[in-house]
Amino acid sequence: TNNPSENRQTLQQLLTHLLRALERRDPQQLFAWPVTDRIAPNYSRLISKPMDFETIRRSIQSDLYTSLNAFVADFKLMCENAMTYNQPETIYYKAAKRLLHAGLKLTGPEKLKTLLSALP
Ligand SMILES: COc1ccc(C(=O)NC2CCC2)cc1-c1cc(C(C)=O)n2cccnc12
């Protein structure tokens, strides 16, 4: 519809659905909350824009994302941060790589067509 508030609500519903689908692929909840310097030494010095699923959820709820692309950009940032800070042989790097590929498939044009066709 061309009703902005309806469109915003639909986008929020879509993003919340995608967020849940992505969170399911992080059963160990390694991406659920912000990484602290306590569990990852020097993290805040090395990673300039931290991102995690809880922060993404808050952004959806406060209408920070006005497009799917903005949501996907934060998701990719979250995965890329983990592949920057952690060495390739760590569980965090490997989990981030798997999550990134799963996420890009989920938000790719093919899958989105089916999702969008299911919307009201
Ligand atoms: C919210 O962040 C976390 C929360 C919990 C855990 C955790 O449960 N780690 C145990 C699984 C093997 C030790 C790890 C992390 C964690 C994420 C990350 C990321 C995402 O880089 N990380 C990097 C180094 C050390 N720990 C972590």
mmCIF file of N, CA and C and ligand atoms in Angstrom:
data_model
loop_
_atom_site.group_PDB
_atom_site.id
_atom_site.type_symbol
_atom_site.label_atom_id
_atom_site.label_comp_id
_atom_site.label_asym_id
_atom_site.label_seq_id
_atom_site.Cartn_x
_atom_site.Cartn_y
_atom_site.Cartn_z
ATOM 1 N N THR A 1 0.859 -1.201 0.000
ATOM 2 C CA THR A 1 0.000 0.000 0.000
ATOM 3 C C THR A 1 0.892 1.247 0.000
ATOM 4 N N ASN A 2 0.302 2.380 -0.304
ATOM 5 C CA ASN A 2 1.134 3.598 -0.234
ATOM 6 C C ASN A 2 0.847 4.354 1.068
ATOM 7 N N ASN A 3 0.355 3.590 2.056
ATOM 8 C CA ASN A 3 0.143 4.189 3.386
ATOM 9 C C ASN A 3 1.435 3.979 4.189
ATOM 10 N N PRO A 4 2.191 5.063 4.471
ATOM 11 C CA PRO A 4 3.506 4.898 5.097
ATOM 12 C C PRO A 4 3.475 4.087 6.388
ATOM 13 N N SER A 5 2.475 4.324 7.239
ATOM 14 C CA SER A 5 2.508 3.612 8.536
ATOM 15 C C SER A 5 2.238 2.126 8.312
ATOM 16 N N GLU A 6 1.386 1.804 7.298
ATOM 17 C CA GLU A 6 1.144 0.377 7.011
ATOM 18 C C GLU A 6 2.415 -0.261 6.472
ATOM 19 N N ASN A 7 3.085 0.490 5.562
ATOM 20 C CA ASN A 7 4.327 -0.074 4.985
ATOM 21 C C ASN A 7 5.365 -0.306 6.064
ATOM 22 N N ARG A 8 5.451 0.653 6.993
ATOM 23 C CA ARG A 8 6.452 0.527 8.071
ATOM 24 C C ARG A 8 6.145 -0.714 8.892
ATOM 25 N N GLN A 9 4.884 -0.939 9.175
ATOM 26 C CA GLN A 9 4.489 -2.106 9.993
ATOM 27 C C GLN A 9 4.829 -3.391 9.249
ATOM 28 N N THR A 10 4.550 -3.393 7.942
ATOM 29 C CA THR A 10 4.840 -4.608 7.160
ATOM 30 C C THR A 10 6.327 -4.876 7.148
ATOM 31 N N LEU A 11 7.112 -3.790 6.965
ATOM 32 C CA LEU A 11 8.567 -3.978 6.963
ATOM 33 C C LEU A 11 9.003 -4.530 8.313
ATOM 34 N N GLN A 12 8.447 -3.981 9.395
ATOM 35 C CA GLN A 12 8.833 -4.448 10.738
ATOM 36 C C GLN A 12 8.512 -5.934 10.898
ATOM 37 N N GLN A 13 7.355 -6.338 10.372
ATOM 38 C CA GLN A 13 6.968 -7.759 10.499
ATOM 39 C C GLN A 13 7.944 -8.633 9.716
ATOM 40 N N LEU A 14 8.299 -8.170 8.515
ATOM 41 C CA LEU A 14 9.230 -8.943 7.688
ATOM 42 C C LEU A 14 10.576 -9.047 8.386
ATOM 43 N N LEU A 15 11.089 -7.929 8.902
ATOM 44 C CA LEU A 15 12.414 -7.927 9.543
ATOM 45 C C LEU A 15 12.412 -8.787 10.807
ATOM 46 N N THR A 16 11.304 -8.740 11.555
ATOM 47 C CA THR A 16 11.227 -9.562 12.771
ATOM 48 C C THR A 16 11.234 -11.047 12.399
ATOM 49 N N HIS A 17 10.522 -11.381 11.323
ATOM 50 C CA HIS A 17 10.508 -12.774 10.842
ATOM 51 C C HIS A 17 11.921 -13.213 10.435
ATOM 52 N N LEU A 18 12.608 -12.344 9.679
ATOM 53 C CA LEU A 18 13.967 -12.692 9.223
ATOM 54 C C LEU A 18 14.907 -12.805 10.417
ATOM 55 N N LEU A 19 14.763 -11.892 11.400
ATOM 56 C CA LEU A 19 15.637 -11.926 12.573
ATOM 57 C C LEU A 19 15.496 -13.249 13.300
ATOM 58 N N ARG A 20 14.248 -13.687 13.489
ATOM 59 C CA ARG A 20 13.996 -14.966 14.196
ATOM 60 C C ARG A 20 14.638 -16.113 13.424
ATOM 61 N N ALA A 21 14.492 -16.080 12.103
ATOM 62 C CA ALA A 21 15.061 -17.172 11.295
ATOM 63 C C ALA A 21 16.579 -17.186 11.422
ATOM 64 N N LEU A 22 17.190 -16.003 11.497
ATOM 65 C CA LEU A 22 18.653 -15.936 11.620
ATOM 66 C C LEU A 22 19.115 -16.356 13.014
ATOM 67 N N GLU A 23 18.359 -15.947 14.033
ATOM 68 C CA GLU A 23 18.730 -16.305 15.415
ATOM 69 C C GLU A 23 18.696 -17.816 15.617
ATOM 70 N N ARG A 24 17.765 -18.481 14.911
ATOM 71 C CA ARG A 24 17.680 -19.950 15.040
ATOM 72 C C ARG A 24 18.965 -20.608 14.564
ATOM 73 N N ARG A 25 19.704 -19.905 13.704
ATOM 74 C CA ARG A 25 20.961 -20.479 13.208
ATOM 75 C C ARG A 25 22.127 -20.143 14.101
ATOM 76 N N ASP A 26 21.834 -19.594 15.271
ATOM 77 C CA ASP A 26 22.898 -19.308 16.261
ATOM 78 C C ASP A 26 22.491 -19.930 17.589
ATOM 79 N N PRO A 27 22.352 -21.292 17.613
ATOM 80 C CA PRO A 27 21.829 -21.952 18.817
ATOM 81 C C PRO A 27 22.693 -21.719 20.058
ATOM 82 N N GLN A 28 24.023 -21.516 19.858
ATOM 83 C CA GLN A 28 24.889 -21.258 21.023
ATOM 84 C C GLN A 28 24.774 -19.800 21.494
ATOM 85 N N GLN A 29 23.966 -19.006 20.774
ATOM 86 C CA GLN A 29 23.757 -17.603 21.148
ATOM 87 C C GLN A 29 25.067 -16.820 21.236
ATOM 88 N N LEU A 30 25.962 -17.092 20.311
ATOM 89 C CA LEU A 30 27.245 -16.374 20.272
ATOM 90 C C LEU A 30 27.064 -14.958 19.736
ATOM 91 N N PHE A 31 25.926 -14.755 19.046
ATOM 92 C CA PHE A 31 25.663 -13.448 18.433
ATOM 93 C C PHE A 31 24.472 -12.751 19.075
ATOM 94 N N ALA A 32 24.003 -13.336 20.188
ATOM 95 C CA ALA A 32 22.761 -12.835 20.802
ATOM 96 C C ALA A 32 22.917 -11.473 21.464
ATOM 97 N N TRP A 33 24.116 -11.201 22.032
ATOM 98 C CA TRP A 33 24.316 -9.954 22.779
ATOM 99 C C TRP A 33 25.635 -9.317 22.382
ATOM 100 N N PRO A 34 25.863 -8.053 22.780
ATOM 101 C CA PRO A 34 27.133 -7.400 22.420
ATOM 102 C C PRO A 34 28.330 -8.151 23.011
ATOM 103 N N VAL A 35 29.409 -8.258 22.245
ATOM 104 C CA VAL A 35 30.644 -8.878 22.724
ATOM 105 C C VAL A 35 31.325 -7.878 23.666
ATOM 106 N N THR A 36 31.711 -8.345 24.857
ATOM 107 C CA THR A 36 32.357 -7.423 25.817
ATOM 108 C C THR A 36 33.882 -7.606 25.763
ATOM 109 N N ASP A 37 34.590 -6.555 26.184
ATOM 110 C CA ASP A 37 36.058 -6.645 26.269
ATOM 111 C C ASP A 37 36.460 -7.715 27.279
ATOM 112 N N ARG A 38 35.554 -8.008 28.197
ATOM 113 C CA ARG A 38 35.853 -9.003 29.237
ATOM 114 C C ARG A 38 36.013 -10.392 28.606
ATOM 115 N N ILE A 39 35.080 -10.741 27.669
ATOM 116 C CA ILE A 39 35.173 -12.089 27.071
ATOM 117 C C ILE A 39 36.041 -12.072 25.823
ATOM 118 N N ALA A 40 36.276 -10.853 25.281
ATOM 119 C CA ALA A 40 37.096 -10.775 24.060
ATOM 120 C C ALA A 40 38.049 -9.593 24.229
ATOM 121 N N PRO A 41 39.258 -9.840 24.713
ATOM 122 C CA PRO A 41 40.218 -8.771 25.009
ATOM 123 C C PRO A 41 40.406 -7.788 23.855
ATOM 124 N N ASN A 42 40.364 -6.504 24.157
ATOM 125 C CA ASN A 42 40.599 -5.437 23.173
ATOM 126 C C ASN A 42 39.532 -5.338 22.083
ATOM 127 N N TYR A 43 38.407 -6.001 22.294
ATOM 128 C CA TYR A 43 37.375 -6.043 21.247
ATOM 129 C C TYR A 43 36.975 -4.631 20.832
ATOM 130 N N SER A 44 36.694 -3.780 21.831
ATOM 131 C CA SER A 44 36.167 -2.436 21.506
ATOM 132 C C SER A 44 37.227 -1.578 20.830
ATOM 133 N N ARG A 45 38.508 -1.949 20.985
ATOM 134 C CA ARG A 45 39.567 -1.201 20.291
ATOM 135 C C ARG A 45 39.691 -1.664 18.848
ATOM 136 N N LEU A 46 39.389 -2.924 18.629
ATOM 137 C CA LEU A 46 39.614 -3.493 17.282
ATOM 138 C C LEU A 46 38.385 -3.392 16.383
ATOM 139 N N ILE A 47 37.196 -3.395 16.990
ATOM 140 C CA ILE A 47 35.959 -3.402 16.196
ATOM 141 C C ILE A 47 35.247 -2.056 16.381
ATOM 142 N N SER A 48 35.237 -1.258 15.310
ATOM 143 C CA SER A 48 34.737 0.121 15.459
ATOM 144 C C SER A 48 33.211 0.176 15.564
ATOM 145 N N LYS A 49 32.501 -0.720 14.868
ATOM 146 C CA LYS A 49 31.030 -0.689 14.944
ATOM 147 C C LYS A 49 30.537 -2.080 15.325
ATOM 148 N N PRO A 50 30.461 -2.366 16.628
ATOM 149 C CA PRO A 50 29.967 -3.673 17.077
ATOM 150 C C PRO A 50 28.501 -3.847 16.684
ATOM 151 N N MET A 51 28.079 -5.085 16.493
ATOM 152 C CA MET A 51 26.679 -5.372 16.180
ATOM 153 C C MET A 51 26.337 -6.777 16.695
ATOM 154 N N ASP A 52 25.073 -6.938 17.099
ATOM 155 C CA ASP A 52 24.600 -8.232 17.624
ATOM 156 C C ASP A 52 23.097 -8.306 17.425
ATOM 157 N N PHE A 53 22.513 -9.489 17.632
ATOM 158 C CA PHE A 53 21.079 -9.672 17.351
ATOM 159 C C PHE A 53 20.190 -8.809 18.249
ATOM 160 N N GLU A 54 20.572 -8.624 19.505
ATOM 161 C CA GLU A 54 19.739 -7.827 20.423
ATOM 162 C C GLU A 54 19.693 -6.374 19.945
ATOM 163 N N THR A 55 20.840 -5.873 19.502
ATOM 164 C CA THR A 55 20.892 -4.494 18.980
ATOM 165 C C THR A 55 20.046 -4.366 17.710
ATOM 166 N N ILE A 56 20.107 -5.394 16.867
ATOM 167 C CA ILE A 56 19.286 -5.379 15.636
ATOM 168 C C ILE A 56 17.802 -5.390 16.012
ATOM 169 N N ARG A 57 17.434 -6.215 17.007
ATOM 170 C CA ARG A 57 16.027 -6.270 17.427
ATOM 171 C C ARG A 57 15.565 -4.892 17.913
ATOM 172 N N ARG A 58 16.395 -4.224 18.705
ATOM 173 C CA ARG A 58 16.022 -2.886 19.212
ATOM 174 C C ARG A 58 15.868 -1.900 18.049
ATOM 175 N N SER A 59 16.735 -2.056 17.049
ATOM 176 C CA SER A 59 16.655 -1.146 15.889
ATOM 177 C C SER A 59 15.358 -1.362 15.115
ATOM 178 N N ILE A 60 14.931 -2.632 14.998
ATOM 179 C CA ILE A 60 13.654 -2.901 14.305
ATOM 180 C C ILE A 60 12.522 -2.235 15.088
ATOM 181 N N GLN A 61 12.540 -2.428 16.399
ATOM 182 C CA GLN A 61 11.445 -1.920 17.235
ATOM 183 C C GLN A 61 11.401 -0.395 17.250
ATOM 184 N N SER A 62 12.574 0.250 17.069
ATOM 185 C CA SER A 62 12.555 1.726 17.048
ATOM 186 C C SER A 62 12.596 2.257 15.623
ATOM 187 N N ASP A 63 12.094 1.424 14.682
ATOM 188 C CA ASP A 63 11.957 1.870 13.279
ATOM 189 C C ASP A 63 13.238 2.441 12.695
ATOM 190 N N LEU A 64 14.384 1.933 13.126
ATOM 191 C CA LEU A 64 15.649 2.484 12.610
ATOM 192 C C LEU A 64 15.875 2.033 11.170
ATOM 193 N N TYR A 65 15.344 0.846 10.807
ATOM 194 C CA TYR A 65 15.544 0.345 9.444
ATOM 195 C C TYR A 65 14.381 0.780 8.562
ATOM 196 N N THR A 66 14.726 1.584 7.532
ATOM 197 C CA THR A 66 13.632 1.999 6.638
ATOM 198 C C THR A 66 13.657 1.133 5.375
ATOM 199 N N SER A 67 14.585 0.174 5.329
ATOM 200 C CA SER A 67 14.599 -0.723 4.167
ATOM 201 C C SER A 67 15.183 -2.061 4.595
ATOM 202 N N LEU A 68 14.953 -3.081 3.753
ATOM 203 C CA LEU A 68 15.536 -4.394 4.036
ATOM 204 C C LEU A 68 17.054 -4.296 3.980
ATOM 205 N N ASN A 69 17.538 -3.467 3.041
ATOM 206 C CA ASN A 69 19.009 -3.351 2.868
ATOM 207 C C ASN A 69 19.702 -2.904 4.152
ATOM 208 N N ALA A 70 19.071 -1.960 4.884
ATOM 209 C CA ALA A 70 19.703 -1.444 6.113
ATOM 210 C C ALA A 70 19.809 -2.569 7.142
ATOM 211 N N PHE A 71 18.781 -3.433 7.186
ATOM 212 C CA PHE A 71 18.782 -4.580 8.110
ATOM 213 C C PHE A 71 19.889 -5.551 7.711
ATOM 214 N N VAL A 72 19.952 -5.861 6.404
ATOM 215 C CA VAL A 72 20.953 -6.822 5.906
ATOM 216 C C VAL A 72 22.361 -6.284 6.157
ATOM 217 N N ALA A 73 22.530 -4.968 6.023
ATOM 218 C CA ALA A 73 23.862 -4.364 6.245
ATOM 219 C C ALA A 73 24.322 -4.585 7.687
ATOM 220 N N ASP A 74 23.419 -4.440 8.669
ATOM 221 C CA ASP A 74 23.807 -4.663 10.072
ATOM 222 C C ASP A 74 24.069 -6.144 10.331
ATOM 223 N N PHE A 75 23.287 -7.012 9.691
ATOM 224 C CA PHE A 75 23.518 -8.451 9.857
ATOM 225 C C PHE A 75 24.903 -8.829 9.324
ATOM 226 N N LYS A 76 25.225 -8.300 8.112
ATOM 227 C CA LYS A 76 26.535 -8.598 7.518
ATOM 228 C C LYS A 76 27.654 -8.036 8.382
ATOM 229 N N LEU A 77 27.445 -6.819 8.915
ATOM 230 C CA LEU A 77 28.460 -6.191 9.784
ATOM 231 C C LEU A 77 28.739 -7.090 10.987
ATOM 232 N N MET A 78 27.681 -7.625 11.573
ATOM 233 C CA MET A 78 27.811 -8.504 12.749
ATOM 234 C C MET A 78 28.697 -9.710 12.402
ATOM 235 N N CYS A 79 28.428 -10.323 11.260
ATOM 236 C CA CYS A 79 29.210 -11.508 10.854
ATOM 237 C C CYS A 79 30.641 -11.112 10.497
ATOM 238 N N GLU A 80 30.793 -9.999 9.783
ATOM 239 C CA GLU A 80 32.138 -9.573 9.367
ATOM 240 C C GLU A 80 32.990 -9.161 10.557
ATOM 241 N N ASN A 81 32.380 -8.548 11.564
ATOM 242 C CA ASN A 81 33.129 -8.216 12.793
ATOM 243 C C ASN A 81 33.757 -9.486 13.382
ATOM 244 N N ALA A 82 32.949 -10.555 13.431
ATOM 245 C CA ALA A 82 33.423 -11.809 14.037
ATOM 246 C C ALA A 82 34.540 -12.414 13.193
ATOM 247 N N MET A 83 34.480 -12.196 11.861
ATOM 248 C CA MET A 83 35.525 -12.748 10.997
ATOM 249 C C MET A 83 36.739 -11.835 10.931
ATOM 250 N N THR A 84 36.617 -10.645 11.522
ATOM 251 C CA THR A 84 37.768 -9.735 11.635
ATOM 252 C C THR A 84 38.502 -9.987 12.950
ATOM 253 N N TYR A 85 37.726 -10.053 14.042
ATOM 254 C CA TYR A 85 38.344 -10.153 15.374
ATOM 255 C C TYR A 85 38.914 -11.543 15.638
ATOM 256 N N ASN A 86 38.163 -12.587 15.223
ATOM 257 C CA ASN A 86 38.540 -13.964 15.561
ATOM 258 C C ASN A 86 39.357 -14.614 14.447
ATOM 259 N N GLN A 87 40.286 -15.502 14.845
ATOM 260 C CA GLN A 87 41.107 -16.234 13.861
ATOM 261 C C GLN A 87 40.234 -17.278 13.149
ATOM 262 N N PRO A 88 40.588 -17.637 11.906
ATOM 263 C CA PRO A 88 39.745 -18.557 11.115
ATOM 264 C C PRO A 88 39.447 -19.898 11.787
ATOM 265 N N GLU A 89 40.382 -20.380 12.653
ATOM 266 C CA GLU A 89 40.154 -21.710 13.226
ATOM 267 C C GLU A 89 39.258 -21.674 14.459
ATOM 268 N N THR A 90 38.789 -20.482 14.854
ATOM 269 C CA THR A 90 37.942 -20.413 16.068
ATOM 270 C C THR A 90 36.479 -20.737 15.756
ATOM 271 N N ILE A 91 35.732 -21.127 16.823
ATOM 272 C CA ILE A 91 34.302 -21.432 16.617
ATOM 273 C C ILE A 91 33.555 -20.170 16.204
ATOM 274 N N TYR A 92 34.044 -19.004 16.659
ATOM 275 C CA TYR A 92 33.328 -17.759 16.356
ATOM 276 C C TYR A 92 33.442 -17.389 14.892
ATOM 277 N N TYR A 93 34.638 -17.550 14.352
ATOM 278 C CA TYR A 93 34.855 -17.245 12.926
ATOM 279 C C TYR A 93 34.002 -18.201 12.078
ATOM 280 N N LYS A 94 34.081 -19.490 12.400
ATOM 281 C CA LYS A 94 33.350 -20.499 11.624
ATOM 282 C C LYS A 94 31.838 -20.287 11.727
ATOM 283 N N ALA A 95 31.371 -19.971 12.943
ATOM 284 C CA ALA A 95 29.924 -19.740 13.123
ATOM 285 C C ALA A 95 29.495 -18.510 12.321
ATOM 286 N N ALA A 96 30.338 -17.485 12.313
ATOM 287 C CA ALA A 96 29.998 -16.252 11.582
ATOM 288 C C ALA A 96 29.935 -16.511 10.083
ATOM 289 N N LYS A 97 30.870 -17.325 9.599
ATOM 290 C CA LYS A 97 30.896 -17.592 8.151
ATOM 291 C C LYS A 97 29.634 -18.347 7.737
ATOM 292 N N ARG A 98 29.273 -19.374 8.544
ATOM 293 C CA ARG A 98 28.070 -20.157 8.246
ATOM 294 C C ARG A 98 26.828 -19.277 8.331
ATOM 295 N N LEU A 99 26.781 -18.443 9.362
ATOM 296 C CA LEU A 99 25.609 -17.579 9.578
ATOM 297 C C LEU A 99 25.463 -16.595 8.427
ATOM 298 N N LEU A 100 26.582 -16.043 7.987
ATOM 299 C CA LEU A 100 26.544 -15.066 6.892
ATOM 300 C C LEU A 100 25.982 -15.705 5.624
ATOM 301 N N HIS A 101 26.453 -16.899 5.295
ATOM 302 C CA HIS A 101 25.953 -17.550 4.077
ATOM 303 C C HIS A 101 24.484 -17.899 4.203
ATOM 304 N N ALA A 102 24.091 -18.422 5.383
ATOM 305 C CA ALA A 102 22.675 -18.751 5.582
ATOM 306 C C ALA A 102 21.833 -17.485 5.477
ATOM 307 N N GLY A 103 22.302 -16.411 6.059
ATOM 308 C CA GLY A 103 21.543 -15.158 6.073
ATOM 309 C C GLY A 103 21.394 -14.569 4.695
ATOM 310 N N LEU A 104 22.451 -14.634 3.884
ATOM 311 C CA LEU A 104 22.359 -14.042 2.542
ATOM 312 C C LEU A 104 21.427 -14.863 1.663
ATOM 313 N N LYS A 105 21.373 -16.191 1.949
ATOM 314 C CA LYS A 105 20.427 -17.018 1.174
ATOM 315 C C LYS A 105 18.997 -16.635 1.548
ATOM 316 N N LEU A 106 18.811 -16.400 2.847
ATOM 317 C CA LEU A 106 17.471 -16.102 3.379
ATOM 318 C C LEU A 106 16.946 -14.770 2.849
ATOM 319 N N THR A 107 17.874 -13.837 2.630
ATOM 320 C CA THR A 107 17.419 -12.503 2.205
ATOM 321 C C THR A 107 17.715 -12.282 0.723
ATOM 322 N N GLY A 108 18.049 -13.398 0.031
ATOM 323 C CA GLY A 108 18.317 -13.279 -1.399
ATOM 324 C C GLY A 108 17.016 -13.059 -2.165
ATOM 325 N N PRO A 109 17.110 -12.670 -3.437
ATOM 326 C CA PRO A 109 15.914 -12.330 -4.218
ATOM 327 C C PRO A 109 14.918 -13.486 -4.325
ATOM 328 N N GLU A 110 15.449 -14.717 -4.543
ATOM 329 C CA GLU A 110 14.545 -15.879 -4.692
ATOM 330 C C GLU A 110 13.659 -16.014 -3.461
ATOM 331 N N LYS A 111 14.291 -16.174 -2.317
ATOM 332 C CA LYS A 111 13.547 -16.437 -1.074
ATOM 333 C C LYS A 111 12.636 -15.255 -0.742
ATOM 334 N N LEU A 112 13.118 -14.055 -1.042
ATOM 335 C CA LEU A 112 12.302 -12.872 -0.688
ATOM 336 C C LEU A 112 11.012 -12.847 -1.488
ATOM 337 N N LYS A 113 11.100 -13.298 -2.752
ATOM 338 C CA LYS A 113 9.882 -13.276 -3.586
ATOM 339 C C LYS A 113 8.798 -14.085 -2.878
ATOM 340 N N THR A 114 9.171 -15.276 -2.387
ATOM 341 C CA THR A 114 8.132 -16.112 -1.743
ATOM 342 C C THR A 114 7.647 -15.439 -0.451
ATOM 343 N N LEU A 115 8.590 -14.852 0.305
ATOM 344 C CA LEU A 115 8.188 -14.176 1.543
ATOM 345 C C LEU A 115 7.224 -13.032 1.241
ATOM 346 N N LEU A 116 7.608 -12.200 0.264
ATOM 347 C CA LEU A 116 6.783 -11.018 -0.028
ATOM 348 C C LEU A 116 5.414 -11.425 -0.560
ATOM 349 N N SER A 117 5.377 -12.550 -1.299
ATOM 350 C CA SER A 117 4.078 -12.949 -1.863
ATOM 351 C C SER A 117 3.137 -13.412 -0.745
ATOM 352 N N ALA A 118 3.744 -13.779 0.417
ATOM 353 C CA ALA A 118 2.888 -14.254 1.523
ATOM 354 C C ALA A 118 2.366 -13.104 2.376
ATOM 355 N N LEU A 119 2.847 -11.852 2.083
ATOM 356 C CA LEU A 119 2.439 -10.729 2.938
ATOM 357 C C LEU A 119 1.010 -10.280 2.593
ATOM 358 N N PRO A 120 0.345 -9.613 3.549
ATOM 359 C CA PRO A 120 -1.044 -9.161 3.330
ATOM 360 C C PRO A 120 -1.141 -8.161 2.178
HETATM 361 C C1 LIG B 1 27.943 -12.608 23.079
HETATM 362 O O1 LIG B 1 29.228 -13.163 22.903
HETATM 363 C C2 LIG B 1 29.426 -14.416 23.431
HETATM 364 C C3 LIG B 1 28.555 -14.987 24.346
HETATM 365 C C4 LIG B 1 28.804 -16.271 24.843
HETATM 366 C C5 LIG B 1 29.927 -16.942 24.415
HETATM 367 C C6 LIG B 1 30.124 -18.343 24.903
HETATM 368 O O2 LIG B 1 29.205 -18.952 25.421
HETATM 369 N N1 LIG B 1 31.298 -18.913 24.657
HETATM 370 C C7 LIG B 1 31.410 -20.322 25.034
HETATM 371 C C8 LIG B 1 31.135 -21.240 23.852
HETATM 372 C C9 LIG B 1 32.587 -21.716 23.924
HETATM 373 C C10 LIG B 1 32.849 -20.771 25.097
HETATM 374 C C11 LIG B 1 30.831 -16.370 23.519
HETATM 375 C C12 LIG B 1 30.581 -15.107 23.016
HETATM 376 C C13 LIG B 1 31.462 -14.549 22.017
HETATM 377 C C14 LIG B 1 31.019 -14.026 20.805
HETATM 378 C C15 LIG B 1 32.126 -13.631 20.100
HETATM 379 C C16 LIG B 1 32.091 -13.036 18.806
HETATM 380 C C17 LIG B 1 30.771 -12.924 18.124
HETATM 381 O O3 LIG B 1 33.125 -12.603 18.265
HETATM 382 N N2 LIG B 1 33.248 -13.897 20.831
HETATM 383 C C18 LIG B 1 34.572 -13.705 20.535
HETATM 384 C C19 LIG B 1 35.502 -14.111 21.479
HETATM 385 C C20 LIG B 1 35.077 -14.673 22.688
HETATM 386 N N3 LIG B 1 33.760 -14.860 22.953
HETATM 387 C C21 LIG B 1 32.868 -14.469 22.009
#
